[in-house]
Short mmCIF file of C-alpha atoms in Angstrom, two decimals:
data_model
loop_
_atom_site.label_atom_id
_atom_site.label_comp_id
_atom_site.label_asym_id
_atom_site.label_seq_id
_atom_site.Cartn_x
_atom_site.Cartn_y
_atom_site.Cartn_z
CA GLN Z 1109 79.81 -25.29 -101.53
CA LEU Z 1110 76.84 -22.95 -101.09
CA LYS Z 1111 74.75 -25.90 -99.91
CA GLN Z 1112 77.43 -26.81 -97.38
CA SER Z 1113 77.52 -23.21 -96.13
CA ILE Z 1114 73.74 -23.19 -95.71
CA ILE Z 1115 73.83 -26.49 -93.79
CA GLN Z 1116 76.60 -25.14 -91.55
CA TRP Z 1117 74.61 -21.94 -90.97
CA GLN Z 1118 71.53 -23.99 -90.03
CA MET Z 1119 73.56 -26.07 -87.60
CA ASP Z 1120 75.07 -22.94 -86.06
CA THR Z 1121 71.65 -21.35 -85.78
CA LYS Z 1122 70.24 -24.41 -83.98
CA VAL Z 1123 73.16 -24.55 -81.59
CA PHE Z 1124 73.24 -20.85 -80.83
CA SER Z 1125 69.49 -20.40 -80.57
CA ASN Z 1126 69.43 -22.64 -77.49
CA PRO Z 1127 70.77 -20.57 -74.55
CA GLN Z 1128 71.61 -23.66 -72.47
CA THR Z 1129 73.74 -25.11 -75.29
CA LEU Z 1130 75.41 -21.74 -75.74
CA LYS Z 1131 76.27 -21.58 -72.01
CA THR Z 1132 77.70 -25.10 -72.10
CA MET Z 1133 79.75 -24.29 -75.20
CA ASP Z 1134 81.09 -21.07 -73.62
CA ILE Z 1135 82.15 -22.93 -70.50
CA LYS Z 1136 83.73 -25.78 -72.46
CA THR Z 1137 85.57 -23.24 -74.63
CA THR Z 1138 86.74 -21.44 -71.50
CA LYS Z 1139 87.91 -24.70 -69.94
CA TYR Z 1140 89.78 -25.62 -73.14
CA ASN Z 1141 91.40 -22.17 -73.36
CA ILE Z 1142 92.44 -22.22 -69.69
CA MET Z 1143 93.97 -25.66 -70.07
CA LYS Z 1144 95.66 -24.75 -73.36
CA ASN Z 1145 97.08 -21.48 -72.01
CA SER Z 1146 98.34 -22.98 -68.77
CA LYS Z 1147 100.00 -26.09 -70.26
CA ASP Z 1148 103.46 -24.61 -69.92
CA ASN Z 1149 104.46 -23.98 -66.35
CA SER Z 1150 101.30 -25.76 -65.18
CA LEU Z 1151 100.08 -25.73 -61.63
CA ILE Z 1152 100.21 -29.31 -60.39
CA ILE Z 1153 99.04 -29.62 -56.83
CA SER Z 1154 98.33 -32.84 -55.03
CA SER Z 1155 98.33 -34.19 -51.53
CA SER Z 1156 99.40 -37.65 -50.43
CA LYS Z 1157 96.82 -37.68 -47.63
CA PRO Z 1158 93.08 -37.57 -48.29
CA ILE Z 1159 91.40 -34.34 -47.23
CA VAL Z 1160 88.33 -35.30 -45.22
CA LYS Z 1161 87.88 -32.64 -42.56
CA ILE Z 1162 88.93 -29.07 -41.87
CA GLU Z 1163 91.72 -30.19 -39.54
CA ASP Z 1164 93.29 -31.94 -42.55
CA CYS Z 1165 93.32 -28.60 -44.35
CA ILE Z 1166 94.97 -26.85 -41.41
CA LEU Z 1167 97.67 -29.54 -41.21
CA SER Z 1168 98.13 -29.66 -44.98
CA LYS Z 1169 101.42 -28.50 -46.47
CA LEU Z 1170 99.75 -27.37 -49.70
CA PRO Z 1171 100.20 -23.68 -50.57
CA SER Z 1172 97.64 -20.96 -49.93
CA LEU Z 1173 96.02 -19.03 -52.74
CA ALA Z 1174 98.11 -16.01 -51.67
CA LYS Z 1175 101.34 -17.99 -52.03
CA ILE Z 1176 100.35 -19.34 -55.44
CA ARG Z 1177 99.36 -15.84 -56.52
CA LYS Z 1178 102.73 -14.50 -55.41
CA GLU Z 1179 104.72 -17.28 -57.09
CA LYS Z 1180 102.65 -17.89 -60.24
CA GLY Z 1181 100.69 -14.65 -60.70
CA ASP Z 1182 97.02 -13.72 -60.84
CA ASP Z 1183 96.27 -15.35 -64.19
CA LYS Z 1184 97.59 -18.79 -63.23
CA THR Z 1185 95.84 -18.68 -59.84
CA LEU Z 1186 92.53 -17.54 -61.33
CA SER Z 1187 92.81 -20.23 -64.01
CA PHE Z 1188 93.23 -22.87 -61.33
CA ILE Z 1189 90.16 -21.65 -59.43
CA LYS Z 1190 88.12 -21.38 -62.65
CA LEU Z 1191 88.99 -24.95 -63.61
CA GLN Z 1192 87.86 -26.16 -60.20
CA LEU Z 1193 84.56 -24.26 -60.58
CA ILE Z 1194 84.00 -25.56 -64.12
CA GLU Z 1195 84.63 -29.14 -63.01
CA LEU Z 1196 82.24 -28.71 -60.07
CA ASN Z 1197 79.65 -27.23 -62.43
CA GLU Z 1198 79.99 -30.24 -64.75
CA LEU Z 1199 80.04 -32.78 -61.92
CA LEU Z 1200 76.82 -31.52 -60.34
CA ASN Z 1201 74.92 -31.66 -63.65
CA LEU Z 1202 72.58 -28.87 -62.55
CA SER Z 1203 69.57 -27.62 -64.48
CA ARG Z 1204 70.84 -24.06 -63.88
CA PRO Z 1205 74.66 -24.23 -63.84
CA MET Z 1206 76.91 -21.24 -63.35
CA SER Z 1207 77.55 -19.22 -66.49
CA GLU Z 1208 81.02 -18.26 -67.68
CA THR Z 1209 80.50 -14.74 -66.31
CA GLN Z 1210 79.49 -16.13 -62.90
CA ILE Z 1211 82.50 -18.44 -62.86
CA ASN Z 1212 84.85 -15.56 -63.70
CA PHE Z 1213 83.29 -13.34 -61.03
CA THR Z 1214 83.27 -16.06 -58.36
CA SER Z 1215 86.88 -17.06 -58.99
CA GLN Z 1216 87.95 -13.42 -58.66
CA VAL Z 1217 86.05 -13.02 -55.37
CA ILE Z 1218 87.48 -16.29 -54.02
CA LEU Z 1219 90.99 -15.06 -54.79
CA GLU Z 1220 90.36 -11.63 -53.25
CA GLU Z 1221 88.42 -12.65 -50.13
CA PHE Z 1222 89.65 -16.17 -49.39
CA TYR Z 1223 93.33 -15.80 -50.34
CA MET Z 1224 94.39 -17.28 -46.97
CA LEU Z 1225 92.80 -20.65 -47.75
CA ASN Z 1226 95.04 -23.33 -49.14
CA ILE Z 1227 94.41 -25.77 -51.96
CA SER Z 1228 93.21 -28.40 -49.47
CA ASP Z 1229 90.48 -26.00 -48.35
CA LEU Z 1230 89.28 -25.51 -51.92
CA LYS Z 1231 89.29 -29.24 -52.58
CA LEU Z 1232 87.35 -29.91 -49.36
CA VAL Z 1233 84.75 -27.21 -50.05
CA PHE Z 1234 84.19 -28.47 -53.61
CA LYS Z 1235 84.10 -32.10 -52.44
CA ASN Z 1236 81.56 -31.26 -49.72
CA ILE Z 1237 79.37 -29.44 -52.25
CA ALA Z 1238 79.61 -32.38 -54.67
CA ILE Z 1239 78.62 -34.98 -52.08
CA GLY Z 1240 75.77 -32.87 -50.67
CA LYS Z 1241 77.24 -31.89 -47.30
CA CYS Z 1242 76.46 -28.22 -47.93
CA GLY Z 1243 72.71 -28.59 -48.19
CA ASN Z 1244 70.38 -28.82 -51.13
CA LEU Z 1245 71.40 -26.65 -54.07
CA TYR Z 1246 67.93 -26.92 -55.67
CA GLN Z 1247 69.43 -27.67 -59.09
CA SER Z 1248 71.36 -24.40 -59.27
CA LEU Z 1249 74.68 -22.97 -58.25
CA ASN Z 1250 75.40 -19.25 -58.22
CA PRO Z 1251 77.95 -16.87 -56.70
CA PRO Z 1252 75.98 -16.01 -53.52
CA LYS Z 1253 75.41 -19.71 -52.68
CA LEU Z 1254 78.99 -20.66 -53.38
CA LEU Z 1255 80.53 -17.69 -51.56
CA SER Z 1256 78.27 -18.33 -48.56
CA ILE Z 1257 79.59 -21.90 -48.40
CA PHE Z 1258 83.15 -20.53 -48.53
CA ARG Z 1259 82.37 -18.06 -45.70
CA ASP Z 1260 80.97 -20.89 -43.56
CA HIS Z 1261 84.07 -22.99 -44.26
CA LEU Z 1262 86.40 -20.09 -43.39
CA ASN Z 1263 84.55 -19.43 -40.10
CA GLU Z 1264 84.72 -23.12 -39.15
CA ARG Z 1265 88.40 -23.21 -40.09
CA MET Z 1266 89.22 -20.12 -38.03
CA ASN Z 1267 87.31 -21.46 -34.99
CA LEU Z 1268 89.05 -24.83 -35.24
CA GLY Z 1269 92.42 -23.12 -35.68
CA ALA Z 1270 91.80 -21.07 -32.54
CA GLU Z 1271 90.84 -24.24 -30.62
CA ILE Z 1272 94.00 -26.03 -31.76
CA THR Z 1273 96.12 -23.05 -30.76
CA MET Z 1274 94.48 -22.89 -27.32
CA ARG Z 1275 95.01 -26.64 -26.82
CA GLU Z 1276 98.67 -26.35 -27.78
CA HIS Z 1277 99.06 -23.36 -25.50
CA GLN Z 1278 97.53 -25.29 -22.56
CA GLU Z 1279 99.82 -28.28 -23.25
CA HIS Z 1280 102.94 -26.07 -23.27
CA LYS Z 1281 101.73 -24.20 -20.20
CA GLN Z 1282 101.54 -27.44 -18.21
CA PHE Z 1283 105.23 -28.18 -18.81
#
């Protein structure tokens, strides 16, 4: 039994002495805990139409982060955002992925500053990052890069929304 304890200690020491492994384990543990804690009353959100451009987001009937927050609460909404960030982190396979602390911080800022965006917007932003439409990430993802991408998306969305409103106004004005 002592030998088994020593072997386990050596394995733990190897695992925890490598900071990259520790980060990966923390994030996987976080992902597991989020999924485990949100199993009941889970947040299932899907769209029948593919989201390809910002106009699709504007026309989408999916709820905004503010609406989800109001109906499901902060914890459920933050968990949803965190899961999206963790999956993006894993998908990109970066040499310097976001840490658990960065993911927590970024999800909180997204909820506070981009609450008007809907789920389609989040999916489009993450998809565009994953397929390289948001520029070269240089093997790292961090809160400033990610939040800058969200700001650019929000600005584009607001400009397009204003254009659509003006077009509709002109069409109604002609009749």
